[in-house]
Amino acid sequence: WVFAGKFSAEYAIIAPRAPFLAPKEKGGYSWRDLKPGTWGSPTLEELRPPADGLVSLVDEWLVAHNIQDAQFDLVGFSQGGALATLLAILYPQRIRKMAVLAGFIPKGIGDEHLAPDLLDGIQCFWAHGTQDDLVTYERGRESAQRMEAAGATVNFCAAEVGHRVSRECRHALDDFLAN
């Protein structure tokens, strides 16, 4: 897995790939079946089923490996980052730390979903390119600020890159995950 660089030996990596192909011109995969004109706009309702499914996948893995710890860490890129924010919002007691890379909060997440202390104790690393034309820097920054207002401790790394993780943010991510 591309972001596994300096993970502790104690980490087990479960890295599911989104099930839907994204449009050819965008590349990659999606966590929802795309409807025309909705690229970049996944909603709470569209991402809730995959969020619930990912928690079930983790729970099944924990049972299979006889692990009692209910908390886990998340890393998500782009729409995977949106899914990571949703998992933290829906299951805050399950998340220890998370990294959101070029991500955002999905549409439909209002202030009623983000109580001021909802994310207390969750460490969050957020990387975003200032030149990102797929998920704008402004959207990413505003999403990170909303997570922080809900209690998450956010370490924000910005770099002059597009829709990717810069070398300096990658090193900061490695440090974040190593601790």
mmCIF file of C-alpha atoms in Angstrom:
data_model
loop_
_atom_site.group_PDB
_atom_site.id
_atom_site.type_symbol
_atom_site.label_atom_id
_atom_site.label_comp_id
_atom_site.label_asym_id
_atom_site.label_seq_id
_atom_site.Cartn_x
_atom_site.Cartn_y
_atom_site.Cartn_z
ATOM 1 C CA TRP A 1 0.000 0.000 0.000
ATOM 2 C CA VAL A 2 1.477 3.321 -1.099
ATOM 3 C CA PHE A 3 1.145 5.120 2.280
ATOM 4 C CA ALA A 4 2.499 2.282 4.449
ATOM 5 C CA GLY A 5 6.035 3.751 4.556
ATOM 6 C CA LYS A 6 6.904 4.080 8.234
ATOM 7 C CA PHE A 7 3.972 2.366 9.909
ATOM 8 C CA SER A 8 4.700 0.721 13.208
ATOM 9 C CA ALA A 9 5.047 -3.060 13.096
ATOM 10 C CA GLU A 10 1.935 -3.106 15.305
ATOM 11 C CA TYR A 11 -0.212 -1.824 12.441
ATOM 12 C CA ALA A 12 -2.325 -4.180 10.393
ATOM 13 C CA ILE A 13 -3.413 -2.625 7.116
ATOM 14 C CA ILE A 14 -6.886 -3.225 5.741
ATOM 15 C CA ALA A 15 -7.037 -1.338 2.444
ATOM 16 C CA PRO A 16 -10.293 -1.891 0.569
ATOM 17 C CA ARG A 17 -10.619 -0.284 -2.834
ATOM 18 C CA ALA A 18 -13.806 1.558 -3.694
ATOM 19 C CA PRO A 19 -16.065 -0.684 -5.803
ATOM 20 C CA PHE A 20 -17.084 1.708 -8.612
ATOM 21 C CA LEU A 21 -14.873 2.859 -11.475
ATOM 22 C CA ALA A 22 -14.603 6.622 -11.761
ATOM 23 C CA PRO A 23 -14.991 8.235 -15.198
ATOM 24 C CA LYS A 24 -11.962 7.622 -17.414
ATOM 25 C CA GLU A 25 -11.048 11.309 -17.529
ATOM 26 C CA LYS A 26 -10.950 11.407 -13.702
ATOM 27 C CA GLY A 27 -9.324 8.036 -13.106
ATOM 28 C CA GLY A 28 -9.493 5.920 -9.976
ATOM 29 C CA TYR A 29 -12.489 4.556 -8.132
ATOM 30 C CA SER A 30 -15.547 5.787 -6.273
ATOM 31 C CA TRP A 31 -17.379 4.715 -3.118
ATOM 32 C CA ARG A 32 -20.719 5.403 -4.813
ATOM 33 C CA ASP A 33 -22.362 4.778 -8.140
ATOM 34 C CA LEU A 34 -21.864 8.061 -9.961
ATOM 35 C CA LYS A 35 -24.808 9.909 -11.419
ATOM 36 C CA PRO A 36 -24.231 12.417 -14.251
ATOM 37 C CA GLY A 37 -23.197 15.828 -12.957
ATOM 38 C CA THR A 38 -22.420 14.661 -9.406
ATOM 39 C CA TRP A 39 -18.664 14.099 -9.610
ATOM 40 C CA GLY A 40 -17.009 15.493 -6.499
ATOM 41 C CA SER A 41 -20.320 15.809 -4.660
ATOM 42 C CA PRO A 42 -20.921 12.613 -2.692
ATOM 43 C CA THR A 43 -23.569 12.997 -0.042
ATOM 44 C CA LEU A 44 -24.055 11.665 3.455
ATOM 45 C CA GLU A 45 -26.793 9.356 2.148
ATOM 46 C CA GLU A 46 -24.571 7.971 -0.630
ATOM 47 C CA LEU A 47 -21.533 7.378 1.578
ATOM 48 C CA ARG A 48 -23.284 6.042 4.676
ATOM 49 C CA PRO A 49 -23.663 2.461 3.299
ATOM 50 C CA PRO A 50 -19.943 2.131 2.459
ATOM 51 C CA ALA A 51 -19.052 3.732 5.828
ATOM 52 C CA ASP A 52 -21.190 1.194 7.676
ATOM 53 C CA GLY A 53 -19.734 -1.570 5.508
ATOM 54 C CA LEU A 54 -16.164 -0.550 6.324
ATOM 55 C CA VAL A 55 -16.878 -0.597 10.065
ATOM 56 C CA SER A 56 -18.376 -4.082 9.644
ATOM 57 C CA LEU A 57 -15.284 -5.175 7.705
ATOM 58 C CA VAL A 58 -13.001 -3.935 10.499
ATOM 59 C CA ASP A 59 -15.180 -5.599 13.146
ATOM 60 C CA GLU A 60 -15.093 -8.913 11.272
ATOM 61 C CA TRP A 61 -11.316 -8.658 10.952
ATOM 62 C CA LEU A 62 -10.926 -7.894 14.665
ATOM 63 C CA VAL A 63 -13.052 -10.931 15.604
ATOM 64 C CA ALA A 64 -11.157 -13.177 13.181
ATOM 65 C CA HIS A 65 -7.859 -12.118 14.788
ATOM 66 C CA ASN A 66 -9.183 -12.202 18.369
ATOM 67 C CA ILE A 67 -8.437 -8.508 18.931
ATOM 68 C CA GLN A 68 -10.528 -6.717 21.535
ATOM 69 C CA ASP A 69 -9.604 -3.101 20.729
ATOM 70 C CA ALA A 70 -12.569 -1.348 19.140
ATOM 71 C CA GLN A 71 -10.618 1.726 17.982
ATOM 72 C CA PHE A 72 -8.784 1.998 14.687
ATOM 73 C CA ASP A 73 -6.911 4.522 12.560
ATOM 74 C CA LEU A 74 -7.958 5.708 9.101
ATOM 75 C CA VAL A 75 -6.227 7.065 6.019
ATOM 76 C CA GLY A 76 -8.227 8.188 3.007
ATOM 77 C CA PHE A 77 -7.332 9.965 -0.234
ATOM 78 C CA SER A 78 -9.831 12.206 -2.067
ATOM 79 C CA GLN A 79 -13.264 10.567 -1.826
ATOM 80 C CA GLY A 80 -11.650 8.078 0.570
ATOM 81 C CA GLY A 81 -10.791 11.097 2.705
ATOM 82 C CA ALA A 82 -14.443 12.151 2.579
ATOM 83 C CA LEU A 83 -15.358 8.659 3.709
ATOM 84 C CA ALA A 84 -12.816 8.922 6.552
ATOM 85 C CA THR A 85 -14.408 12.169 7.763
ATOM 86 C CA LEU A 86 -17.827 10.515 7.635
ATOM 87 C CA LEU A 87 -16.592 7.510 9.613
ATOM 88 C CA ALA A 88 -15.253 9.857 12.293
ATOM 89 C CA ILE A 89 -18.567 11.725 12.417
ATOM 90 C CA LEU A 90 -20.723 8.580 12.522
ATOM 91 C CA TYR A 91 -18.432 6.482 14.739
ATOM 92 C CA PRO A 92 -16.282 8.936 16.746
ATOM 93 C CA GLN A 93 -15.754 6.452 19.587
ATOM 94 C CA ARG A 94 -14.159 4.022 17.124
ATOM 95 C CA ILE A 95 -11.549 6.381 15.636
ATOM 96 C CA ARG A 96 -8.199 6.987 17.313
ATOM 97 C CA LYS A 97 -6.477 8.954 14.569
ATOM 98 C CA MET A 98 -7.136 9.715 10.933
ATOM 99 C CA ALA A 99 -5.390 11.162 7.906
ATOM 100 C CA VAL A 100 -7.382 12.949 5.220
ATOM 101 C CA LEU A 101 -5.415 13.448 2.009
ATOM 102 C CA ALA A 102 -6.908 15.868 -0.536
ATOM 103 C CA GLY A 103 -10.298 15.136 1.012
ATOM 104 C CA PHE A 104 -13.408 16.928 2.185
ATOM 105 C CA ILE A 105 -16.548 16.586 4.278
ATOM 106 C CA PRO A 106 -19.400 15.143 2.168
ATOM 107 C CA LYS A 107 -22.476 17.185 1.335
ATOM 108 C CA GLY A 108 -25.319 16.819 3.812
ATOM 109 C CA ILE A 109 -23.115 17.012 6.910
ATOM 110 C CA GLY A 110 -24.532 20.020 8.705
ATOM 111 C CA ASP A 111 -23.673 21.630 12.006
ATOM 112 C CA GLU A 112 -26.213 19.305 13.650
ATOM 113 C CA HIS A 113 -23.849 16.406 12.807
ATOM 114 C CA LEU A 114 -20.742 18.150 14.174
ATOM 115 C CA ALA A 115 -21.320 18.924 17.844
ATOM 116 C CA PRO A 116 -18.442 20.945 19.383
ATOM 117 C CA ASP A 117 -17.078 17.980 21.367
ATOM 118 C CA LEU A 118 -17.996 15.154 18.973
ATOM 119 C CA LEU A 119 -14.431 14.502 17.830
ATOM 120 C CA ASP A 120 -12.618 15.177 21.120
ATOM 121 C CA GLY A 121 -9.534 12.992 21.392
ATOM 122 C CA ILE A 122 -9.276 12.253 17.657
ATOM 123 C CA GLN A 123 -5.947 13.197 16.105
ATOM 124 C CA CYS A 124 -6.277 14.277 12.472
ATOM 125 C CA PHE A 125 -3.621 14.877 9.828
ATOM 126 C CA TRP A 126 -4.893 16.754 6.783
ATOM 127 C CA ALA A 127 -2.863 17.269 3.592
ATOM 128 C CA HIS A 128 -4.084 19.376 0.710
ATOM 129 C CA GLY A 129 -2.597 20.925 -2.395
ATOM 130 C CA THR A 130 -3.092 24.642 -2.935
ATOM 131 C CA GLN A 131 -3.322 23.943 -6.679
ATOM 132 C CA ASP A 132 -5.873 21.125 -6.405
ATOM 133 C CA ASP A 133 -8.492 21.602 -9.139
ATOM 134 C CA LEU A 134 -10.457 18.447 -8.278
ATOM 135 C CA VAL A 135 -11.078 19.127 -4.569
ATOM 136 C CA THR A 136 -10.298 22.804 -4.119
ATOM 137 C CA TYR A 137 -7.911 23.907 -1.420
ATOM 138 C CA GLU A 138 -10.659 26.105 0.016
ATOM 139 C CA ARG A 139 -13.022 23.138 0.310
ATOM 140 C CA GLY A 140 -10.355 21.031 2.000
ATOM 141 C CA ARG A 141 -9.310 23.796 4.386
ATOM 142 C CA GLU A 142 -12.915 24.609 5.344
ATOM 143 C CA SER A 143 -13.598 20.897 5.944
ATOM 144 C CA ALA A 144 -10.525 20.604 8.182
ATOM 145 C CA GLN A 145 -11.649 23.675 10.146
ATOM 146 C CA ARG A 146 -15.090 22.120 10.653
ATOM 147 C CA MET A 147 -13.480 18.939 12.004
ATOM 148 C CA GLU A 148 -11.355 21.055 14.338
ATOM 149 C CA ALA A 149 -14.428 23.001 15.526
ATOM 150 C CA ALA A 150 -15.981 19.618 16.394
ATOM 151 C CA GLY A 151 -13.045 18.819 18.671
ATOM 152 C CA ALA A 152 -10.511 17.009 16.480
ATOM 153 C CA THR A 153 -6.867 18.009 16.859
ATOM 154 C CA VAL A 154 -5.958 18.851 13.258
ATOM 155 C CA ASN A 155 -2.437 19.076 11.862
ATOM 156 C CA PHE A 156 -2.870 20.715 8.434
ATOM 157 C CA CYS A 157 -0.180 20.404 5.761
ATOM 158 C CA ALA A 158 -0.539 22.555 2.643
ATOM 159 C CA ALA A 159 1.774 22.458 -0.359
ATOM 160 C CA GLU A 160 1.849 23.910 -3.863
ATOM 161 C CA VAL A 161 0.687 20.752 -5.636
ATOM 162 C CA GLY A 162 -2.480 19.580 -7.365
ATOM 163 C CA HIS A 163 -4.650 16.612 -6.385
ATOM 164 C CA ARG A 164 -1.935 14.576 -4.709
ATOM 165 C CA VAL A 165 0.195 14.467 -1.568
ATOM 166 C CA SER A 166 3.421 16.479 -1.720
ATOM 167 C CA ARG A 167 6.755 15.072 -0.597
ATOM 168 C CA GLU A 168 6.827 17.318 2.491
ATOM 169 C CA CYS A 169 3.263 16.368 3.466
ATOM 170 C CA ARG A 170 4.111 12.695 2.891
ATOM 171 C CA HIS A 171 6.984 12.980 5.360
ATOM 172 C CA ALA A 172 4.683 14.727 7.855
ATOM 173 C CA LEU A 173 2.117 11.936 7.334
ATOM 174 C CA ASP A 174 4.762 9.300 8.043
ATOM 175 C CA ASP A 175 5.671 11.079 11.280
ATOM 176 C CA PHE A 176 1.997 11.402 12.257
ATOM 177 C CA LEU A 177 1.329 7.699 11.722
ATOM 178 C CA ALA A 178 4.546 6.621 13.451
ATOM 179 C CA ASN A 179 3.494 8.222 16.753
#
